[in-house]
XYZ file of C-alpha atoms in Angstrom:
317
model
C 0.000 0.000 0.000
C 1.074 3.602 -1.166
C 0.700 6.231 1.429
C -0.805 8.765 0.372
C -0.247 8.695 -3.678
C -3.027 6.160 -3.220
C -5.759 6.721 -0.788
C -8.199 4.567 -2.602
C -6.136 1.573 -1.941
C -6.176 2.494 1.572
C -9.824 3.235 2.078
C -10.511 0.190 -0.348
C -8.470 -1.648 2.816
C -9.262 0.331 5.643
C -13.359 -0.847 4.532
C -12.181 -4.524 4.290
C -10.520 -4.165 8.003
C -13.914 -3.052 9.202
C -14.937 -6.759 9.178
C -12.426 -7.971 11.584
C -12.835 -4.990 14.031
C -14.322 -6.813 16.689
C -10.738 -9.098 16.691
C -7.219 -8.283 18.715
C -6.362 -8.022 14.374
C -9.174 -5.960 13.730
C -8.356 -3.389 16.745
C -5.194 -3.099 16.259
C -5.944 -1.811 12.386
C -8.603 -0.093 13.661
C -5.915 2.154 15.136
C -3.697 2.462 12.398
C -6.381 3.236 9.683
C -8.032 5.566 11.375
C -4.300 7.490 11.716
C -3.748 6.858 8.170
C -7.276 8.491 7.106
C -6.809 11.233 9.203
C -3.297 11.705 7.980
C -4.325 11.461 4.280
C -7.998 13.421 4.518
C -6.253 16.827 3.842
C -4.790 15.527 0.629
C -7.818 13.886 -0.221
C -9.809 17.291 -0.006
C -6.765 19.793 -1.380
C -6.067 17.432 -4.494
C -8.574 14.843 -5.316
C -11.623 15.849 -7.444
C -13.568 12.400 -6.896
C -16.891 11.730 -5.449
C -16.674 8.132 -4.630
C -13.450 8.504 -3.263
C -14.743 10.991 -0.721
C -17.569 8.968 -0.025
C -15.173 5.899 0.695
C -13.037 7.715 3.074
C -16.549 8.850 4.737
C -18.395 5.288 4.521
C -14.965 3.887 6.190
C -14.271 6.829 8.845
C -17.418 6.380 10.275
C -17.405 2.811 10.783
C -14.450 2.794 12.227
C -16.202 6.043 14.612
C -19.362 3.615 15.565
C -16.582 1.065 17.293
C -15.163 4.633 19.080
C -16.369 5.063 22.500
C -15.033 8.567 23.763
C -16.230 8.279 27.161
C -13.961 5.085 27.573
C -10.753 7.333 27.484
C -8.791 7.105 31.193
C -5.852 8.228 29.765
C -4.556 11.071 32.167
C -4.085 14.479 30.563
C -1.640 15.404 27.489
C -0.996 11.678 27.483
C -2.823 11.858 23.844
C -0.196 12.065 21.046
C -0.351 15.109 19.850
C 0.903 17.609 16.662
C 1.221 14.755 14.344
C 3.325 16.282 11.233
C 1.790 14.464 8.300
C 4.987 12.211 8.050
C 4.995 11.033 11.263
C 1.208 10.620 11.636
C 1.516 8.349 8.431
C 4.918 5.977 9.665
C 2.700 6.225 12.931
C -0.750 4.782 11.043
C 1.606 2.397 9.041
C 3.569 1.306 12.161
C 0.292 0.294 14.337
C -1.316 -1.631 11.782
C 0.909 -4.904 12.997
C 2.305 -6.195 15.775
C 5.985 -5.912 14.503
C 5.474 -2.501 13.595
C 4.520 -1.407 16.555
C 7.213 -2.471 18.127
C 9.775 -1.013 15.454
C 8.030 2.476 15.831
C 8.348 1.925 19.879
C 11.862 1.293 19.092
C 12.652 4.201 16.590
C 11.247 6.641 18.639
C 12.080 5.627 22.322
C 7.951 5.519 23.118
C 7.561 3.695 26.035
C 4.425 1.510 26.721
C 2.246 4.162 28.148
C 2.774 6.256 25.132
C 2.157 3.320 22.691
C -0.626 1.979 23.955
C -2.280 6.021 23.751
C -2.284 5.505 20.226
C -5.069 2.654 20.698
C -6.637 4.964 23.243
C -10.765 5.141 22.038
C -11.005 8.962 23.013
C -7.994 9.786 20.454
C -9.300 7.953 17.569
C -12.437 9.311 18.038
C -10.897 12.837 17.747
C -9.525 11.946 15.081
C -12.322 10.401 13.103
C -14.388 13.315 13.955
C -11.831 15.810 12.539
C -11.328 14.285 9.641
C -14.870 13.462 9.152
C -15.570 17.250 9.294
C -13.084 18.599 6.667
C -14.211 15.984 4.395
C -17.819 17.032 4.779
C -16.511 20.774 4.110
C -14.606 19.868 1.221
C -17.382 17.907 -0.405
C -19.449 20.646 -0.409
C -16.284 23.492 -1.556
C -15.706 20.441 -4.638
C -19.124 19.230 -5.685
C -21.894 21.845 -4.311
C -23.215 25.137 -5.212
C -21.232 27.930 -4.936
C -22.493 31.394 -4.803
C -20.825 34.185 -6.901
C -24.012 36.410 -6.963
C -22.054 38.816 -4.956
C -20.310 39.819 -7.867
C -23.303 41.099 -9.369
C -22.701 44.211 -7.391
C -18.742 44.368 -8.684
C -19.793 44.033 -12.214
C -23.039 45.185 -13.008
C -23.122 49.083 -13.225
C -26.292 51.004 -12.622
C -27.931 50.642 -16.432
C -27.450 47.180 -16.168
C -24.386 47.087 -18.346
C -21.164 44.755 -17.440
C -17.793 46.460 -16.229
C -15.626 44.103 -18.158
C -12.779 46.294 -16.961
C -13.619 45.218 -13.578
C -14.000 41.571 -14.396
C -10.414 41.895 -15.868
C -8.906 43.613 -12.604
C -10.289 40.881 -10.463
C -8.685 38.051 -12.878
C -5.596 39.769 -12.686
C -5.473 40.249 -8.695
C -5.217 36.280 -8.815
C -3.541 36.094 -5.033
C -6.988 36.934 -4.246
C -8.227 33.839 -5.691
C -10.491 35.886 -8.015
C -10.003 33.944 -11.012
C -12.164 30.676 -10.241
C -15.305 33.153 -8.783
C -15.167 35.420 -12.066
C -15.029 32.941 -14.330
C -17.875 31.320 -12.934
C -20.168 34.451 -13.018
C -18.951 34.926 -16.479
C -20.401 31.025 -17.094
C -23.509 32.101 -15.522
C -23.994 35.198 -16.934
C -23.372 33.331 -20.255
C -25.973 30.849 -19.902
C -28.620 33.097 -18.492
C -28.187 35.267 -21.735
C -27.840 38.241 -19.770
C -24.874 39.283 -22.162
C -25.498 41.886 -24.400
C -23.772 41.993 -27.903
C -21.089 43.936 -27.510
C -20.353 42.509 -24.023
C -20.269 39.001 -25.614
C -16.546 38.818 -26.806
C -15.750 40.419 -23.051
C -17.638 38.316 -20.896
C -16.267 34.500 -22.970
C -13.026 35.868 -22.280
C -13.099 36.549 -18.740
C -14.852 32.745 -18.756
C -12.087 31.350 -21.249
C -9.406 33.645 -19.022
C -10.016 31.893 -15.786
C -9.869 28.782 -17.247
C -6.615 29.008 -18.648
C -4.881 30.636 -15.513
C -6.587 28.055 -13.139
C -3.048 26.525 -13.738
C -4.097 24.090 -10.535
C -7.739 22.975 -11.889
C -10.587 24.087 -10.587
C -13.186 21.444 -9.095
C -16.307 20.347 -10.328
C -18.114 22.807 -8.620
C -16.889 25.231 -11.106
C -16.347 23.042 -13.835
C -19.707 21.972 -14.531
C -21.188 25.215 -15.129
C -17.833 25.989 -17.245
C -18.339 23.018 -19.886
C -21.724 24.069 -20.301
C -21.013 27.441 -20.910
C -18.372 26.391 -23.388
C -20.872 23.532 -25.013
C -22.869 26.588 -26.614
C -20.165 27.836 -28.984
C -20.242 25.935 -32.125
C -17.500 24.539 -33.140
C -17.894 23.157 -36.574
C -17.279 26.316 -38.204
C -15.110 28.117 -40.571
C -13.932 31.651 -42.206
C -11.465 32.831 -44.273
C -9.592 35.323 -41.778
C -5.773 34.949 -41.701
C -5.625 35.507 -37.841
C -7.560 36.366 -35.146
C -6.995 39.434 -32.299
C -6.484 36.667 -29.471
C -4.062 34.528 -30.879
C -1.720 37.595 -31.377
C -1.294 38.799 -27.107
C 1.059 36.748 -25.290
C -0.271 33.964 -23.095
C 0.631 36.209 -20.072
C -1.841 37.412 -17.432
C -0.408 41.033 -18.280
C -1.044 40.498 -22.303
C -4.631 38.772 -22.114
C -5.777 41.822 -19.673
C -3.900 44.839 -21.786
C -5.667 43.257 -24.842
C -9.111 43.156 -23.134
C -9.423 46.589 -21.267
C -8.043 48.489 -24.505
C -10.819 46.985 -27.019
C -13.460 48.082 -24.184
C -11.968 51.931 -23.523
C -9.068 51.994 -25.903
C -8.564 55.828 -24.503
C -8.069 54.773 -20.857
C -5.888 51.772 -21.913
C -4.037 52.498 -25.457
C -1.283 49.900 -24.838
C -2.551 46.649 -26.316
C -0.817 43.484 -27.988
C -2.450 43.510 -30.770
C -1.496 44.515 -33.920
C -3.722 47.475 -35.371
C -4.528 44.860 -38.585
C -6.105 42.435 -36.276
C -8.137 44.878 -34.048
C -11.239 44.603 -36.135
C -14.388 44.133 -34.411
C -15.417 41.549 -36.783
C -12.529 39.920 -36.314
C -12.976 39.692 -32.124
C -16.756 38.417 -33.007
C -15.382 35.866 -35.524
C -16.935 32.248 -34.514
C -13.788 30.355 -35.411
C -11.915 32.875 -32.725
C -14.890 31.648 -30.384
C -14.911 27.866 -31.490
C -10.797 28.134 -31.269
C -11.088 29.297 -27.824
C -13.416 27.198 -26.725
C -11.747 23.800 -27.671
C -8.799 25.192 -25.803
C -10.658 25.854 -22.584
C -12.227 21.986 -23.061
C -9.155 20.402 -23.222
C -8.010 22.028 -20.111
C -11.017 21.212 -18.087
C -9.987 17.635 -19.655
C -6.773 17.695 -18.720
C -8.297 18.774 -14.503
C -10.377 15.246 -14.455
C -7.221 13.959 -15.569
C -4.699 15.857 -13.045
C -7.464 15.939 -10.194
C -8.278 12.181 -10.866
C -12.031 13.007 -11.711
C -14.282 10.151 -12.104
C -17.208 8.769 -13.953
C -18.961 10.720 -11.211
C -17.313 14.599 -11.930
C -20.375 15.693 -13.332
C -23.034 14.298 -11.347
């Protein structure tokens, strides 16, 4: 078993163990898997975009929390180990799984039997269980639930209704923020709902397309699902007979995509721009192939997230 590159193996194993909890086998790997799920939990919910692996590290955390009594703990105070480094809480979950390794890890780190056997103690586990139980359950919902971006309307939207697409472009550029993820998203939205006008159109898919591309990490489903179907409404079987288009001539920098977006909104405020005067034609922004090329870029990268994030059959459910 892998620890963590893994963790379905180990939840795979730590739901087989539950069977043989009730043995001197079964407790003692009732220990070290609930260690090793606790260890591994935070990489679960910082890296992993997969429903059924949360719900196996839930379905096995909480059996091993129904065999938990907390009220059994006699363990005097501080005897609990405590802040477990993520190394040493996984050698530590490894280690108690067997007999022998117990006594290795004894041995490597001079623990004498009282402080052993507090790694079996009920009260501990239980903490433990119930911690990572907790950020799982908050994670699940940050991954795979609704999120709520309708406080941008009030960033965006001016007072005639119109979009401030300069705005949306500050935000995506203030990316320590972690702007990028919410404004695309509204930009999806706003897409779908049609409340785009025309000349906001080329604006608003690039502030979509934009946080797409410079969501170098992947951005979960909760995001992603609302992306895709933005992005499944450009047509992409389509064709013109235009040399190049405005987009593919600004750098793929943060600084390029934003110069070239705020000048073709209010050119006078922001005259510097990457693109060539003979490719600054409106028609030439508005071109479908510049949308259709655009949008098969964004769809491979939300690809290549299931992929990187190990997405599942469920990543759109």
């Amino acid at each position: 078993m892998q620890i963590p590159n893994q963790p379905s193996l180990l939840a795979d194993d730590a739901a087989e163990a539950l069977g043989r909890v009730a043995t001197p086998e079964g407790r003692r790997e009732r220990t070290g898997y609930t260690i090793l799920l606790h260890a591994t939990c935070w990489y679960v919910s910082a890296r992993i975009f997969s429903k059924s692996l949360f719900a196996s590290y839930i379905r096995a955390l909480e059996g091993f929390r129904a065999h938990l009594d907390r009220a059994s703990c006699t363990c005097p105070a501080g005897a609990h180990p405590a802040e477990l480094d993520s190394e040493y809480e996984v050698e530590a979950g490894v280690s108690m799984l067997t007999e022998a390794g117990r006594v290795a890890f004894a041995e490597d780190y001079g623990l004498g039997n009282e402080e052993s056997v507090a790694f079996d103690c009920e009260g501990f586990l239980a903490d433990l269980a119930d911690e990572a139980l907790g950020r799982l359950h908050e994670a699940y919902e940050e991954l795979f639930g609704g999120i709520d971006v309708s406080h941008l309307d009030a960033k965006f939207v001016r007072d005639d209704g119109r979009l401030d697409v300069v705005a949306m472009q500050e935000a995506i550029r203030r990316s320590w923020e972690d702007n990028t993820g919410p404004v695309a998203l509204w930009s999806a939205r706003r897409w779908l709902t049609g409340q785009v006008r025309a000349e906001e159109r080329i604006g608003v898919f690039l502030c979509l397309w934009m946080g797409v591309a410079q969501s170098y990490g992947g951005l979960p489903p909760s995001y992603a699902r609302d992306l895709a179907a933005a992005l499944a409404t450009i047509d992409l079987d389509v064709s013109c007979e235009h040399p190049q288009h405005p987009w593919s001539t600004a750098d793929s920098t943060v600084q390029s995509r934003y110069r070239a977006v705020v000048h073709l909104y209010v050119p006078d405020d922001h005259p510097d721009t990457p693109v060539p005067a003979e490719f600054s034609a409106r028609e030439l922004w508005e071109c479908p192939v510049q949308y259709a090329q655009l949008a098969r870029r964004a769809l491979d990268d939300l690809a290549g997230w299931r992929t990187m994030r190990g997405g599942d059959e469920d990543w759109e459910d």
